[in-house]
């Protein structure tokens, strides 16, 4: 179940801030991010968090931009065509990755310890619909945000 939630978050964040999104291009245009923008999802039995990182000369603008996008997400409608495209892309990445023995060697144990079957991940992605993404949006609590800034000396 955690893995399914993680995949839902990944689809949602890719939709919102992924390299093919308008938001990503806007952040590049405004020089809020560099080419190293990343996000990750960490889930365990009792908590979850999203982490966003980048090298930026405008870290406060980056923080504000991400916050505003997460806030917009609460009221945004997910376009079904974009959603279907993202699901196909995720499906394609997994299918291509299954041809890579190194990917299987790293990912299979990860799925195993999460009580999931790597070879059923396509079925898991197919089970995700827009309503289930809306449920994930409800889990995002904008009052629980922390910011860490690492500055060069």
PDB file of C-alpha atoms in Angstrom:
ATOM      1  CA  UNK A   1       0.000   0.000   0.000  1.00  0.00           C
ATOM      2  CA  UNK A   2       2.884   2.398   0.752  1.00  0.00           C
ATOM      3  CA  UNK A   3       4.376   1.699  -2.638  1.00  0.00           C
ATOM      4  CA  UNK A   4       1.076   2.498  -4.326  1.00  0.00           C
ATOM      5  CA  UNK A   5       0.882   5.760  -2.371  1.00  0.00           C
ATOM      6  CA  UNK A   6       4.470   6.553  -3.368  1.00  0.00           C
ATOM      7  CA  UNK A   7       3.672   5.985  -7.047  1.00  0.00           C
ATOM      8  CA  UNK A   8       0.587   8.190  -6.760  1.00  0.00           C
ATOM      9  CA  UNK A   9       2.717  10.964  -5.273  1.00  0.00           C
ATOM     10  CA  UNK A  10       5.289  10.545  -8.060  1.00  0.00           C
ATOM     11  CA  UNK A  11       2.616  10.839 -10.742  1.00  0.00           C
ATOM     12  CA  UNK A  12       1.125  13.845  -9.000  1.00  0.00           C
ATOM     13  CA  UNK A  13       4.475  15.604  -8.622  1.00  0.00           C
ATOM     14  CA  UNK A  14       5.472  14.809 -12.184  1.00  0.00           C
ATOM     15  CA  UNK A  15       2.174  16.295 -13.329  1.00  0.00           C
ATOM     16  CA  UNK A  16       2.749  19.396 -11.198  1.00  0.00           C
ATOM     17  CA  UNK A  17       6.513  19.998 -11.403  1.00  0.00           C
ATOM     18  CA  UNK A  18       8.020  17.405 -13.745  1.00  0.00           C
ATOM     19  CA  UNK A  19      10.451  18.308 -16.504  1.00  0.00           C
ATOM     20  CA  UNK A  20       7.657  18.339 -19.093  1.00  0.00           C
ATOM     21  CA  UNK A  21       5.368  20.627 -17.052  1.00  0.00           C
ATOM     22  CA  UNK A  22       4.805  24.334 -17.570  1.00  0.00           C
ATOM     23  CA  UNK A  23       5.867  24.919 -13.965  1.00  0.00           C
ATOM     24  CA  UNK A  24       9.274  23.379 -14.554  1.00  0.00           C
ATOM     25  CA  UNK A  25       9.873  25.588 -17.577  1.00  0.00           C
ATOM     26  CA  UNK A  26       8.668  28.633 -15.635  1.00  0.00           C
ATOM     27  CA  UNK A  27      11.125  27.905 -12.811  1.00  0.00           C
ATOM     28  CA  UNK A  28      13.940  27.599 -15.358  1.00  0.00           C
ATOM     29  CA  UNK A  29      12.912  30.814 -17.122  1.00  0.00           C
ATOM     30  CA  UNK A  30      12.829  32.731 -13.832  1.00  0.00           C
ATOM     31  CA  UNK A  31      16.162  31.118 -12.864  1.00  0.00           C
ATOM     32  CA  UNK A  32      14.616  29.789  -9.672  1.00  0.00           C
ATOM     33  CA  UNK A  33      16.132  26.355 -10.347  1.00  0.00           C
ATOM     34  CA  UNK A  34      19.105  24.969 -12.171  1.00  0.00           C
ATOM     35  CA  UNK A  35      19.173  21.771 -14.192  1.00  0.00           C
ATOM     36  CA  UNK A  36      19.466  19.756 -10.990  1.00  0.00           C
ATOM     37  CA  UNK A  37      15.937  20.197  -9.600  1.00  0.00           C
ATOM     38  CA  UNK A  38      14.864  17.074  -7.723  1.00  0.00           C
ATOM     39  CA  UNK A  39      12.021  15.850  -5.596  1.00  0.00           C
ATOM     40  CA  UNK A  40      11.602  12.669  -3.642  1.00  0.00           C
ATOM     41  CA  UNK A  41       8.993  10.948  -1.539  1.00  0.00           C
ATOM     42  CA  UNK A  42       9.709   9.171   1.746  1.00  0.00           C
ATOM     43  CA  UNK A  43       6.990   7.017   3.284  1.00  0.00           C
ATOM     44  CA  UNK A  44       6.918   4.749   6.266  1.00  0.00           C
ATOM     45  CA  UNK A  45       4.202   3.265   8.439  1.00  0.00           C
ATOM     46  CA  UNK A  46       3.451   6.459  10.382  1.00  0.00           C
ATOM     47  CA  UNK A  47       4.626   9.389   8.297  1.00  0.00           C
ATOM     48  CA  UNK A  48       5.389  10.695   4.861  1.00  0.00           C
ATOM     49  CA  UNK A  49       7.283  13.616   3.463  1.00  0.00           C
ATOM     50  CA  UNK A  50       8.100  15.239   0.163  1.00  0.00           C
ATOM     51  CA  UNK A  51      11.537  16.724  -0.401  1.00  0.00           C
ATOM     52  CA  UNK A  52      12.342  19.300  -3.054  1.00  0.00           C
ATOM     53  CA  UNK A  53      15.899  20.371  -3.770  1.00  0.00           C
ATOM     54  CA  UNK A  54      17.906  22.403  -6.246  1.00  0.00           C
ATOM     55  CA  UNK A  55      20.942  24.629  -6.509  1.00  0.00           C
ATOM     56  CA  UNK A  56      19.519  28.105  -6.691  1.00  0.00           C
ATOM     57  CA  UNK A  57      20.646  31.679  -6.426  1.00  0.00           C
ATOM     58  CA  UNK A  58      17.048  32.425  -5.424  1.00  0.00           C
ATOM     59  CA  UNK A  59      16.291  29.930  -2.645  1.00  0.00           C
ATOM     60  CA  UNK A  60      13.493  31.960  -1.051  1.00  0.00           C
ATOM     61  CA  UNK A  61      11.756  32.307  -4.413  1.00  0.00           C
ATOM     62  CA  UNK A  62      12.172  28.555  -4.910  1.00  0.00           C
ATOM     63  CA  UNK A  63      10.577  27.852  -1.516  1.00  0.00           C
ATOM     64  CA  UNK A  64       7.706  30.243  -2.226  1.00  0.00           C
ATOM     65  CA  UNK A  65       7.150  28.831  -5.719  1.00  0.00           C
ATOM     66  CA  UNK A  66       6.935  25.241  -4.474  1.00  0.00           C
ATOM     67  CA  UNK A  67       4.630  26.267  -1.629  1.00  0.00           C
ATOM     68  CA  UNK A  68       2.322  28.120  -4.030  1.00  0.00           C
ATOM     69  CA  UNK A  69       2.229  25.189  -6.446  1.00  0.00           C
ATOM     70  CA  UNK A  70       1.315  22.793  -3.635  1.00  0.00           C
ATOM     71  CA  UNK A  71      -1.360  25.260  -2.546  1.00  0.00           C
ATOM     72  CA  UNK A  72      -2.714  25.467  -6.125  1.00  0.00           C
ATOM     73  CA  UNK A  73      -2.797  21.700  -6.222  1.00  0.00           C
ATOM     74  CA  UNK A  74      -5.510  21.723  -3.577  1.00  0.00           C
ATOM     75  CA  UNK A  75      -7.936  23.447  -5.987  1.00  0.00           C
ATOM     76  CA  UNK A  76      -6.556  22.377  -9.365  1.00  0.00           C
ATOM     77  CA  UNK A  77      -8.397  19.945 -11.605  1.00  0.00           C
ATOM     78  CA  UNK A  78      -6.246  17.229 -13.121  1.00  0.00           C
ATOM     79  CA  UNK A  79      -6.598  17.103 -16.886  1.00  0.00           C
ATOM     80  CA  UNK A  80      -7.522  13.562 -17.925  1.00  0.00           C
ATOM     81  CA  UNK A  81      -5.462  13.678 -21.144  1.00  0.00           C
ATOM     82  CA  UNK A  82      -2.319  14.740 -19.277  1.00  0.00           C
ATOM     83  CA  UNK A  83      -3.035  12.161 -16.598  1.00  0.00           C
ATOM     84  CA  UNK A  84      -3.376   9.376 -19.173  1.00  0.00           C
ATOM     85  CA  UNK A  85      -0.142  10.492 -20.856  1.00  0.00           C
ATOM     86  CA  UNK A  86       1.698  10.407 -17.548  1.00  0.00           C
ATOM     87  CA  UNK A  87       0.382   6.937 -16.750  1.00  0.00           C
ATOM     88  CA  UNK A  88       1.546   5.713 -20.164  1.00  0.00           C
ATOM     89  CA  UNK A  89       4.958   7.285 -19.570  1.00  0.00           C
ATOM     90  CA  UNK A  90       5.284   5.625 -16.143  1.00  0.00           C
ATOM     91  CA  UNK A  91       4.200   2.317 -17.651  1.00  0.00           C
ATOM     92  CA  UNK A  92       6.762   2.710 -20.437  1.00  0.00           C
ATOM     93  CA  UNK A  93       9.594   3.521 -18.045  1.00  0.00           C
ATOM     94  CA  UNK A  94       8.837   0.418 -15.996  1.00  0.00           C
ATOM     95  CA  UNK A  95       8.594  -1.821 -19.058  1.00  0.00           C
ATOM     96  CA  UNK A  96      11.905  -0.520 -20.415  1.00  0.00           C
ATOM     97  CA  UNK A  97      13.513  -0.847 -16.981  1.00  0.00           C
ATOM     98  CA  UNK A  98      12.541  -4.512 -16.807  1.00  0.00           C
ATOM     99  CA  UNK A  99      15.036  -5.066 -19.639  1.00  0.00           C
ATOM    100  CA  UNK A 100      17.816  -3.774 -17.378  1.00  0.00           C
ATOM    101  CA  UNK A 101      19.258  -6.438 -15.087  1.00  0.00           C
ATOM    102  CA  UNK A 102      20.839  -3.803 -12.838  1.00  0.00           C
ATOM    103  CA  UNK A 103      17.454  -2.096 -12.346  1.00  0.00           C
ATOM    104  CA  UNK A 104      15.871  -5.422 -11.482  1.00  0.00           C
ATOM    105  CA  UNK A 105      18.715  -6.251  -9.079  1.00  0.00           C
ATOM    106  CA  UNK A 106      18.263  -2.963  -7.208  1.00  0.00           C
ATOM    107  CA  UNK A 107      14.486  -2.606  -7.406  1.00  0.00           C
ATOM    108  CA  UNK A 108      13.359  -6.194  -6.820  1.00  0.00           C
ATOM    109  CA  UNK A 109      14.608  -6.293  -3.194  1.00  0.00           C
ATOM    110  CA  UNK A 110      13.132  -2.825  -2.570  1.00  0.00           C
ATOM    111  CA  UNK A 111       9.729  -4.032  -3.751  1.00  0.00           C
ATOM    112  CA  UNK A 112      10.140  -7.295  -1.849  1.00  0.00           C
ATOM    113  CA  UNK A 113      10.698  -5.505   1.466  1.00  0.00           C
ATOM    114  CA  UNK A 114       7.638  -3.381   0.759  1.00  0.00           C
ATOM    115  CA  UNK A 115       5.622  -6.595   0.253  1.00  0.00           C
ATOM    116  CA  UNK A 116       5.099  -5.851  -3.435  1.00  0.00           C
ATOM    117  CA  UNK A 117       5.821  -7.708  -6.632  1.00  0.00           C
ATOM    118  CA  UNK A 118       7.971  -5.761  -9.090  1.00  0.00           C
ATOM    119  CA  UNK A 119       6.369  -7.627 -11.959  1.00  0.00           C
ATOM    120  CA  UNK A 120       2.904  -6.430 -10.929  1.00  0.00           C
ATOM    121  CA  UNK A 121       3.896  -2.760 -10.915  1.00  0.00           C
ATOM    122  CA  UNK A 122       2.174  -2.199 -14.283  1.00  0.00           C
ATOM    123  CA  UNK A 123      -1.099  -3.425 -12.767  1.00  0.00           C
ATOM    124  CA  UNK A 124      -0.514  -1.095  -9.838  1.00  0.00           C
ATOM    125  CA  UNK A 125      -0.086   1.900 -12.146  1.00  0.00           C
ATOM    126  CA  UNK A 126      -3.167   0.897 -14.122  1.00  0.00           C
ATOM    127  CA  UNK A 127      -5.199   0.885 -10.892  1.00  0.00           C
ATOM    128  CA  UNK A 128      -4.515   4.593 -10.303  1.00  0.00           C
ATOM    129  CA  UNK A 129      -7.216   7.009 -11.395  1.00  0.00           C
ATOM    130  CA  UNK A 130      -7.789  10.731 -11.003  1.00  0.00           C
ATOM    131  CA  UNK A 131      -9.992  10.225  -7.941  1.00  0.00           C
ATOM    132  CA  UNK A 132      -7.205   8.353  -6.170  1.00  0.00           C
ATOM    133  CA  UNK A 133      -4.810  11.215  -6.954  1.00  0.00           C
ATOM    134  CA  UNK A 134      -7.298  13.654  -5.462  1.00  0.00           C
ATOM    135  CA  UNK A 135      -7.232  11.548  -2.282  1.00  0.00           C
ATOM    136  CA  UNK A 136      -3.444  11.920  -2.208  1.00  0.00           C
ATOM    137  CA  UNK A 137      -3.740  15.697  -2.608  1.00  0.00           C
ATOM    138  CA  UNK A 138      -5.802  15.744   0.578  1.00  0.00           C
ATOM    139  CA  UNK A 139      -2.835  14.239   2.452  1.00  0.00           C
ATOM    140  CA  UNK A 140      -0.649  17.280   1.746  1.00  0.00           C
ATOM    141  CA  UNK A 141      -0.628  19.519   4.811  1.00  0.00           C
ATOM    142  CA  UNK A 142       0.688  22.989   4.015  1.00  0.00           C
ATOM    143  CA  UNK A 143       1.003  23.729   7.736  1.00  0.00           C
ATOM    144  CA  UNK A 144       3.692  21.070   8.072  1.00  0.00           C
ATOM    145  CA  UNK A 145       6.438  22.582   5.933  1.00  0.00           C
ATOM    146  CA  UNK A 146      10.103  22.849   6.878  1.00  0.00           C
ATOM    147  CA  UNK A 147      12.824  24.610   4.951  1.00  0.00           C
ATOM    148  CA  UNK A 148      16.534  23.902   5.080  1.00  0.00           C
ATOM    149  CA  UNK A 149      18.951  26.197   3.295  1.00  0.00           C
ATOM    150  CA  UNK A 150      22.577  25.228   2.882  1.00  0.00           C
ATOM    151  CA  UNK A 151      24.743  28.208   1.975  1.00  0.00           C
ATOM    152  CA  UNK A 152      28.315  28.240   0.708  1.00  0.00           C
ATOM    153  CA  UNK A 153      30.813  30.006   2.933  1.00  0.00           C
TER     154      UNK A 153
END
